[in-house]
PDB file of C-alpha atoms and ligand atoms in Angstrom:
ATOM      1  CA  MET A  17    -101.278 -88.351 -63.367  1.00  0.00           C
ATOM      2  CA  ARG A  18     -97.769 -89.767 -63.066  1.00  0.00           C
ATOM      3  CA  LEU A  19     -96.673 -92.037 -65.864  1.00  0.00           C
ATOM      4  CA  LEU A  20     -93.580 -94.218 -66.018  1.00  0.00           C
ATOM      5  CA  LEU A  21     -92.370 -95.365 -69.440  1.00  0.00           C
ATOM      6  CA  THR A  22     -89.637 -97.951 -69.780  1.00  0.00           C
ATOM      7  CA  GLY A  23     -87.697 -99.299 -72.765  1.00  0.00           C
ATOM      8  CA  PHE A  24     -84.991-101.938 -73.101  1.00  0.00           C
ATOM      9  CA  GLU A  25     -81.338-101.653 -74.002  1.00  0.00           C
ATOM     10  CA  PRO A  26     -80.224-103.315 -77.261  1.00  0.00           C
ATOM     11  CA  PHE A  27     -79.915-107.104 -77.233  1.00  0.00           C
ATOM     12  CA  GLY A  28     -79.330-110.034 -79.549  1.00  0.00           C
ATOM     13  CA  GLY A  29     -76.453-108.423 -81.447  1.00  0.00           C
ATOM     14  CA  SER A  30     -78.275-105.227 -82.387  1.00  0.00           C
ATOM     15  CA  ASP A  31     -76.874-101.840 -81.417  1.00  0.00           C
ATOM     16  CA  VAL A  32     -80.245-100.126 -81.098  1.00  0.00           C
ATOM     17  CA  ASN A  33     -83.566-100.947 -79.449  1.00  0.00           C
ATOM     18  CA  PRO A  34     -86.550 -98.935 -80.728  1.00  0.00           C
ATOM     19  CA  SER A  35     -88.375 -99.478 -77.428  1.00  0.00           C
ATOM     20  CA  ALA A  36     -85.899 -97.353 -75.461  1.00  0.00           C
ATOM     21  CA  ARG A  37     -85.720 -94.756 -78.207  1.00  0.00           C
ATOM     22  CA  LEU A  38     -89.515 -94.521 -78.216  1.00  0.00           C
ATOM     23  CA  ALA A  39     -90.032 -94.364 -74.453  1.00  0.00           C
ATOM     24  CA  GLU A  40     -87.310 -91.760 -74.027  1.00  0.00           C
ATOM     25  CA  HIS A  41     -88.632 -89.705 -76.929  1.00  0.00           C
ATOM     26  CA  LEU A  42     -92.172 -89.680 -75.511  1.00  0.00           C
ATOM     27  CA  ALA A  43     -90.964 -88.838 -72.012  1.00  0.00           C
ATOM     28  CA  HIS A  44     -89.313 -85.688 -73.386  1.00  0.00           C
ATOM     29  CA  GLU A  45     -92.519 -84.420 -74.997  1.00  0.00           C
ATOM     30  CA  GLN A  46     -94.964 -82.061 -73.287  1.00  0.00           C
ATOM     31  CA  TRP A  47     -97.882 -83.920 -71.711  1.00  0.00           C
ATOM     32  CA  PRO A  48    -100.708 -81.746 -70.407  1.00  0.00           C
ATOM     33  CA  GLY A  49    -101.979 -83.206 -67.145  1.00  0.00           C
ATOM     34  CA  MET A  50     -99.257 -85.850 -66.899  1.00  0.00           C
ATOM     35  CA  SER A  51     -95.740 -86.013 -65.589  1.00  0.00           C
ATOM     36  CA  VAL A  52     -93.841 -88.597 -67.573  1.00  0.00           C
ATOM     37  CA  ALA A  53     -90.644 -90.372 -66.497  1.00  0.00           C
ATOM     38  CA  PHE A  54     -88.406 -92.680 -68.524  1.00  0.00           C
ATOM     39  CA  ARG A  55     -86.270 -95.597 -67.370  1.00  0.00           C
ATOM     40  CA  LEU A  56     -83.952 -97.732 -69.459  1.00  0.00           C
ATOM     41  CA  LEU A  57     -84.084-101.416 -68.479  1.00  0.00           C
ATOM     42  CA  PRO A  58     -81.191-103.852 -68.914  1.00  0.00           C
ATOM     43  CA  VAL A  59     -81.874-107.060 -70.831  1.00  0.00           C
ATOM     44  CA  VAL A  60     -80.804-109.048 -67.760  1.00  0.00           C
ATOM     45  CA  THR A  61     -82.968-111.653 -66.059  1.00  0.00           C
ATOM     46  CA  GLY A  62     -83.522-112.093 -62.304  1.00  0.00           C
ATOM     47  CA  THR A  63     -83.828-109.699 -59.404  1.00  0.00           C
ATOM     48  CA  GLU A  64     -80.183-108.930 -58.591  1.00  0.00           C
ATOM     49  CA  SER A  65     -78.756-105.453 -58.932  1.00  0.00           C
ATOM     50  CA  GLY A  66     -78.223-104.832 -62.639  1.00  0.00           C
ATOM     51  CA  SER A  67     -81.316-106.810 -63.668  1.00  0.00           C
ATOM     52  CA  ALA A  68     -84.370-105.441 -65.460  1.00  0.00           C
ATOM     53  CA  ARG A  69     -86.566-106.172 -62.458  1.00  0.00           C
ATOM     54  CA  ALA A  70     -84.234-104.359 -60.055  1.00  0.00           C
ATOM     55  CA  ALA A  71     -84.216-101.294 -62.324  1.00  0.00           C
ATOM     56  CA  LEU A  72     -88.003-101.418 -62.669  1.00  0.00           C
ATOM     57  CA  ALA A  73     -88.529-101.693 -58.903  1.00  0.00           C
ATOM     58  CA  GLU A  74     -86.130 -98.835 -58.251  1.00  0.00           C
ATOM     59  CA  SER A  75     -87.852 -96.506 -60.691  1.00  0.00           C
ATOM     60  CA  ILE A  76     -91.354 -97.426 -59.502  1.00  0.00           C
ATOM     61  CA  ALA A  77     -90.329 -96.681 -55.904  1.00  0.00           C
ATOM     62  CA  LYS A  78     -88.872 -93.344 -57.008  1.00  0.00           C
ATOM     63  CA  VAL A  79     -91.566 -92.171 -59.450  1.00  0.00           C
ATOM     64  CA  ARG A  80     -94.602 -93.727 -57.724  1.00  0.00           C
ATOM     65  CA  PRO A  81     -96.447 -93.850 -61.053  1.00  0.00           C
ATOM     66  CA  ASP A  82    -100.232 -94.138 -61.387  1.00  0.00           C
ATOM     67  CA  VAL A  83     -99.664 -95.764 -64.763  1.00  0.00           C
ATOM     68  CA  THR A  84     -96.694 -97.764 -66.032  1.00  0.00           C
ATOM     69  CA  VAL A  85     -96.209 -98.676 -69.667  1.00  0.00           C
ATOM     70  CA  CYS A  86     -93.213-100.813 -70.585  1.00  0.00           C
ATOM     71  CA  PHE A  87     -91.989-101.152 -74.153  1.00  0.00           C
ATOM     72  CA  GLY A  88     -89.959-103.838 -75.876  1.00  0.00           C
ATOM     73  CA  GLU A  89     -88.867-104.705 -79.369  1.00  0.00           C
ATOM     74  CA  SER A  90     -90.227-107.652 -81.295  1.00  0.00           C
ATOM     75  CA  ALA A  91     -88.373-108.469 -84.504  1.00  0.00           C
ATOM     76  CA  ARG A  92     -91.453-110.403 -85.658  1.00  0.00           C
ATOM     77  CA  ALA A  93     -94.004-107.657 -85.019  1.00  0.00           C
ATOM     78  CA  THR A  94     -95.673-106.000 -87.979  1.00  0.00           C
ATOM     79  CA  HIS A  95     -97.955-103.854 -85.781  1.00  0.00           C
ATOM     80  CA  VAL A  96     -97.724-101.868 -82.572  1.00  0.00           C
ATOM     81  CA  THR A  97     -98.584-104.805 -80.322  1.00  0.00           C
ATOM     82  CA  PHE A  98    -100.552-104.328 -77.099  1.00  0.00           C
ATOM     83  CA  GLU A  99     -99.869-107.252 -74.798  1.00  0.00           C
ATOM     84  CA  ARG A 100    -102.748-108.547 -72.668  1.00  0.00           C
ATOM     85  CA  VAL A 101    -101.147-111.310 -70.593  1.00  0.00           C
ATOM     86  CA  ALA A 102     -97.913-112.121 -68.750  1.00  0.00           C
ATOM     87  CA  VAL A 103     -97.067-115.701 -67.790  1.00  0.00           C
ATOM     88  CA  ASN A 104     -95.028-116.960 -64.848  1.00  0.00           C
ATOM     89  CA  LEU A 105     -92.320-118.502 -67.000  1.00  0.00           C
ATOM     90  CA  ARG A 106     -88.815-117.638 -68.080  1.00  0.00           C
ATOM     91  CA  ASP A 107     -87.526-119.595 -71.029  1.00  0.00           C
ATOM     92  CA  GLY A 108     -85.478-117.806 -73.594  1.00  0.00           C
ATOM     93  CA  PRO A 109     -82.200-117.090 -75.300  1.00  0.00           C
ATOM     94  CA  GLU A 110     -79.135-115.754 -73.461  1.00  0.00           C
ATOM     95  CA  ASP A 111     -79.661-112.359 -71.880  1.00  0.00           C
ATOM     96  CA  ASN A 112     -77.075-109.569 -72.064  1.00  0.00           C
ATOM     97  CA  ALA A 113     -75.258-111.041 -69.032  1.00  0.00           C
ATOM     98  CA  GLY A 114     -74.924-114.420 -70.749  1.00  0.00           C
ATOM     99  CA  VAL A 115     -77.586-116.090 -68.578  1.00  0.00           C
ATOM    100  CA  ARG A 116     -80.064-118.416 -70.180  1.00  0.00           C
ATOM    101  CA  CYS A 117     -83.285-119.557 -68.456  1.00  0.00           C
ATOM    102  CA  ALA A 118     -85.212-122.710 -69.241  1.00  0.00           C
ATOM    103  CA  ASP A 119     -88.486-123.674 -67.551  1.00  0.00           C
ATOM    104  CA  VAL A 120     -88.109-121.385 -64.529  1.00  0.00           C
ATOM    105  CA  PRO A 121     -90.820-119.197 -63.015  1.00  0.00           C
ATOM    106  CA  VAL A 122     -90.580-115.418 -62.891  1.00  0.00           C
ATOM    107  CA  ASP A 123     -91.884-115.504 -59.339  1.00  0.00           C
ATOM    108  CA  GLU A 124     -91.829-118.734 -57.346  1.00  0.00           C
ATOM    109  CA  GLY A 125     -95.272-119.022 -55.790  1.00  0.00           C
ATOM    110  CA  GLY A 126     -96.892-116.389 -58.005  1.00  0.00           C
ATOM    111  CA  PRO A 127    -100.007-117.138 -60.067  1.00  0.00           C
ATOM    112  CA  ALA A 128     -99.623-118.718 -63.503  1.00  0.00           C
ATOM    113  CA  ALA A 129    -100.514-115.509 -65.310  1.00  0.00           C
ATOM    114  CA  HIS A 130    -101.662-111.923 -64.953  1.00  0.00           C
ATOM    115  CA  PHE A 131    -103.820-109.830 -67.259  1.00  0.00           C
ATOM    116  CA  VAL A 132    -102.630-106.314 -68.002  1.00  0.00           C
ATOM    117  CA  THR A 133    -104.633-103.501 -66.441  1.00  0.00           C
ATOM    118  CA  LEU A 134    -104.186-100.902 -69.190  1.00  0.00           C
ATOM    119  CA  PRO A 135    -107.260-100.127 -71.343  1.00  0.00           C
ATOM    120  CA  VAL A 136    -105.650-101.813 -74.351  1.00  0.00           C
ATOM    121  CA  ARG A 137    -108.718-101.692 -76.606  1.00  0.00           C
ATOM    122  CA  ARG A 138    -108.979 -97.965 -76.272  1.00  0.00           C
ATOM    123  CA  MET A 139    -105.223 -97.573 -76.663  1.00  0.00           C
ATOM    124  CA  SER A 140    -104.979 -99.705 -79.792  1.00  0.00           C
ATOM    125  CA  ALA A 141    -107.977 -97.915 -81.321  1.00  0.00           C
ATOM    126  CA  ALA A 142    -106.255 -94.589 -80.670  1.00  0.00           C
ATOM    127  CA  CYS A 143    -103.123 -95.894 -82.394  1.00  0.00           C
ATOM    128  CA  GLU A 144    -105.111 -97.066 -85.409  1.00  0.00           C
ATOM    129  CA  GLY A 145    -106.900 -93.730 -85.451  1.00  0.00           C
ATOM    130  CA  GLU A 146    -103.528 -92.241 -86.396  1.00  0.00           C
ATOM    131  CA  GLY A 147    -103.272 -94.700 -89.281  1.00  0.00           C
ATOM    132  CA  VAL A 148    -100.673 -96.793 -87.462  1.00  0.00           C
ATOM    133  CA  PRO A 149    -101.382-100.561 -87.456  1.00  0.00           C
ATOM    134  CA  ALA A 150    -102.096-101.928 -83.972  1.00  0.00           C
ATOM    135  CA  VAL A 151    -103.008-105.344 -82.643  1.00  0.00           C
ATOM    136  CA  LEU A 152    -103.840-106.982 -79.306  1.00  0.00           C
ATOM    137  CA  SER A 153    -101.651-109.945 -78.348  1.00  0.00           C
ATOM    138  CA  THR A 154    -102.049-112.775 -75.850  1.00  0.00           C
ATOM    139  CA  SER A 155     -98.366-113.656 -75.632  1.00  0.00           C
ATOM    140  CA  ALA A 156     -95.469-111.413 -74.707  1.00  0.00           C
ATOM    141  CA  GLY A 157     -93.183-114.434 -75.146  1.00  0.00           C
ATOM    142  CA  THR A 158     -91.103-115.936 -72.318  1.00  0.00           C
ATOM    143  CA  PHE A 159     -88.046-113.668 -72.400  1.00  0.00           C
ATOM    144  CA  LEU A 160     -87.341-110.345 -70.665  1.00  0.00           C
ATOM    145  CA  CYS A 161     -90.428-108.518 -71.916  1.00  0.00           C
ATOM    146  CA  ASN A 162     -92.749-111.093 -70.391  1.00  0.00           C
ATOM    147  CA  GLU A 163     -90.629-111.223 -67.221  1.00  0.00           C
ATOM    148  CA  VAL A 164     -90.840-107.468 -66.688  1.00  0.00           C
ATOM    149  CA  LEU A 165     -94.553-107.393 -67.467  1.00  0.00           C
ATOM    150  CA  TYR A 166     -95.227-110.256 -65.059  1.00  0.00           C
ATOM    151  CA  ALA A 167     -93.208-108.590 -62.288  1.00  0.00           C
ATOM    152  CA  LEU A 168     -94.973-105.287 -62.879  1.00  0.00           C
ATOM    153  CA  LEU A 169     -98.457-106.824 -62.727  1.00  0.00           C
ATOM    154  CA  GLU A 170     -97.583-109.036 -59.760  1.00  0.00           C
ATOM    155  CA  GLY A 171     -96.191-106.026 -57.869  1.00  0.00           C
ATOM    156  CA  ALA A 172     -99.357-104.023 -58.526  1.00  0.00           C
ATOM    157  CA  ALA A 173    -101.714-106.935 -57.714  1.00  0.00           C
ATOM    158  CA  SER A 174     -99.927-108.061 -54.565  1.00  0.00           C
ATOM    159  CA  GLY A 175     -99.949-104.630 -52.929  1.00  0.00           C
ATOM    160  CA  ARG A 176     -96.217-104.001 -53.298  1.00  0.00           C
ATOM    161  CA  TRP A 177     -97.037-101.011 -55.503  1.00  0.00           C
ATOM    162  CA  PRO A 178    -100.662-100.173 -54.570  1.00  0.00           C
ATOM    163  CA  PHE A 179    -100.453 -96.762 -56.280  1.00  0.00           C
ATOM    164  CA  VAL A 180    -100.020 -98.370 -59.741  1.00  0.00           C
ATOM    165  CA  ARG A 181    -103.587 -98.337 -61.073  1.00  0.00           C
ATOM    166  CA  ALA A 182    -102.866 -99.427 -64.624  1.00  0.00           C
ATOM    167  CA  ALA A 183     -99.905-101.243 -66.111  1.00  0.00           C
ATOM    168  CA  GLY A 184     -99.084-102.969 -69.353  1.00  0.00           C
ATOM    169  CA  PHE A 185     -96.654-103.651 -72.136  1.00  0.00           C
ATOM    170  CA  ILE A 186     -96.348-102.646 -75.783  1.00  0.00           C
ATOM    171  CA  HIS A 187     -94.101-104.482 -78.236  1.00  0.00           C
ATOM    172  CA  VAL A 188     -92.926-102.369 -81.152  1.00  0.00           C
ATOM    173  CA  PRO A 189     -91.579-103.596 -84.500  1.00  0.00           C
ATOM    174  CA  GLN A 190     -87.904-103.304 -85.316  1.00  0.00           C
ATOM    175  CA  LEU A 191     -86.642-100.229 -87.162  1.00  0.00           C
ATOM    176  CA  PRO A 192     -86.096-100.254 -90.930  1.00  0.00           C
ATOM    177  CA  GLU A 193     -82.320 -99.974 -90.338  1.00  0.00           C
ATOM    178  CA  GLN A 194     -82.440-103.190 -88.253  1.00  0.00           C
ATOM    179  CA  ALA A 195     -84.586-104.990 -90.818  1.00  0.00           C
ATOM    180  CA  ARG A 196     -82.047-104.109 -93.517  1.00  0.00           C
ATOM    181  CA  VAL A 197     -79.454-106.146 -91.601  1.00  0.00           C
ATOM    182  CA  ARG A 198     -81.577-108.928 -90.073  1.00  0.00           C
ATOM    183  CA  GLY A 199     -84.531-109.111 -92.458  1.00  0.00           C
ATOM    184  CA  GLY A 200     -88.140-109.254 -91.288  1.00  0.00           C
ATOM    185  CA  PRO A 201     -90.838-106.635 -90.856  1.00  0.00           C
ATOM    186  CA  SER A 202     -90.207-103.112 -89.591  1.00  0.00           C
ATOM    187  CA  MET A 203     -91.945 -99.809 -88.937  1.00  0.00           C
ATOM    188  CA  PRO A 204     -90.527 -96.294 -89.337  1.00  0.00           C
ATOM    189  CA  PHE A 205     -89.784 -94.672 -85.989  1.00  0.00           C
ATOM    190  CA  ASP A 206     -92.020 -91.642 -86.606  1.00  0.00           C
ATOM    191  CA  HIS A 207     -95.012 -93.936 -87.236  1.00  0.00           C
ATOM    192  CA  VAL A 208     -94.430 -95.773 -83.975  1.00  0.00           C
ATOM    193  CA  VAL A 209     -94.121 -92.467 -82.123  1.00  0.00           C
ATOM    194  CA  ARG A 210     -97.313 -91.111 -83.656  1.00  0.00           C
ATOM    195  CA  GLY A 211     -99.364 -94.208 -82.873  1.00  0.00           C
ATOM    196  CA  VAL A 212     -98.103 -94.738 -79.347  1.00  0.00           C
ATOM    197  CA  ARG A 213     -98.390 -91.037 -78.519  1.00  0.00           C
ATOM    198  CA  ALA A 214    -102.093 -91.227 -79.365  1.00  0.00           C
ATOM    199  CA  SER A 215    -102.443 -94.392 -77.271  1.00  0.00           C
ATOM    200  CA  VAL A 216    -100.879 -92.737 -74.251  1.00  0.00           C
ATOM    201  CA  PHE A 217    -103.024 -89.644 -74.796  1.00  0.00           C
ATOM    202  CA  SER A 218    -106.108 -91.847 -74.643  1.00  0.00           C
ATOM    203  CA  LEU A 219    -105.183 -92.611 -71.027  1.00  0.00           C
ATOM    204  CA  LEU A 220    -106.124 -89.064 -70.092  1.00  0.00           C
ATOM    205  CA  VAL A 221    -109.778 -90.007 -70.432  1.00  0.00           C
ATOM    206  CA  PRO A 222    -110.459 -91.228 -66.881  1.00  0.00           C
ATOM    207  CA  LEU A 223    -109.526 -94.856 -66.308  1.00  0.00           C
ATOM    208  CA  GLY A 224    -112.493 -97.089 -65.501  1.00  0.00           C
TER     209      GLY A 224
HETATM  210  N1  PCA B 329     -87.485-107.449 -76.470  1.00  0.00           N
HETATM  211  C1  PCA B 329     -87.234-108.714 -75.809  1.00  0.00           C
HETATM  212  C2  PCA B 329     -86.434-108.365 -74.573  1.00  0.00           C
HETATM  213  C3  PCA B 329     -86.009-106.953 -74.748  1.00  0.00           C
HETATM  214  C4  PCA B 329     -86.770-106.438 -75.895  1.00  0.00           C
HETATM  215  O1  PCA B 329     -86.774-105.274 -76.305  1.00  0.00           O
HETATM  216  C5  PCA B 329     -88.505-109.498 -75.552  1.00  0.00           C
HETATM  217  O2  PCA B 329     -89.441-109.414 -76.375  1.00  0.00           O
HETATM  218  O3  PCA B 329     -88.595-110.220 -74.570  1.00  0.00           O
END
């Protein structure tokens, strides 16, 4: 099984993003029966070179993953958060290129929403089995995380990437060092790693 993991660069004035740290960390571990690739995504909207979607498309074409799991940071998250839905809407703060979207679709002509195709119940149960709090979510927001998830699911559903059999998105809480500066909930990095590692391991049981 080929697995692609992505994480985002820092954004919103922070100098770290736990999602990239996590995805890169996991990609460097030994995975029996899986080859795991990592790609860092820019927090840049749109499809031009230098955008998150361009980087995602480039790495999917190169890796040809069976499964793609994207990660992002949520400063509000208290749990490892398994997203279930992406919506065809971009409406958020300024991205890292200084571009701000309001009321624009991710994909003109695409459906209003897509459900993720990862077995999120099994994955969140595996995370909780490690004692790491997990939750299912029906909103990935309307910023870059939702945009990337929508593009990923649209690409798999439309036949652009027919080899992608399962795809989804996990939001992780901020790190304690970020919470010390910005306030809000956080989760120690080693907890996040332990929980998400178990979730990814649960994918080795054949996908339905
Ligand atoms: N979180 C943002 C974008 C990048 C990231 O890590 C989001 O939730 O959309």
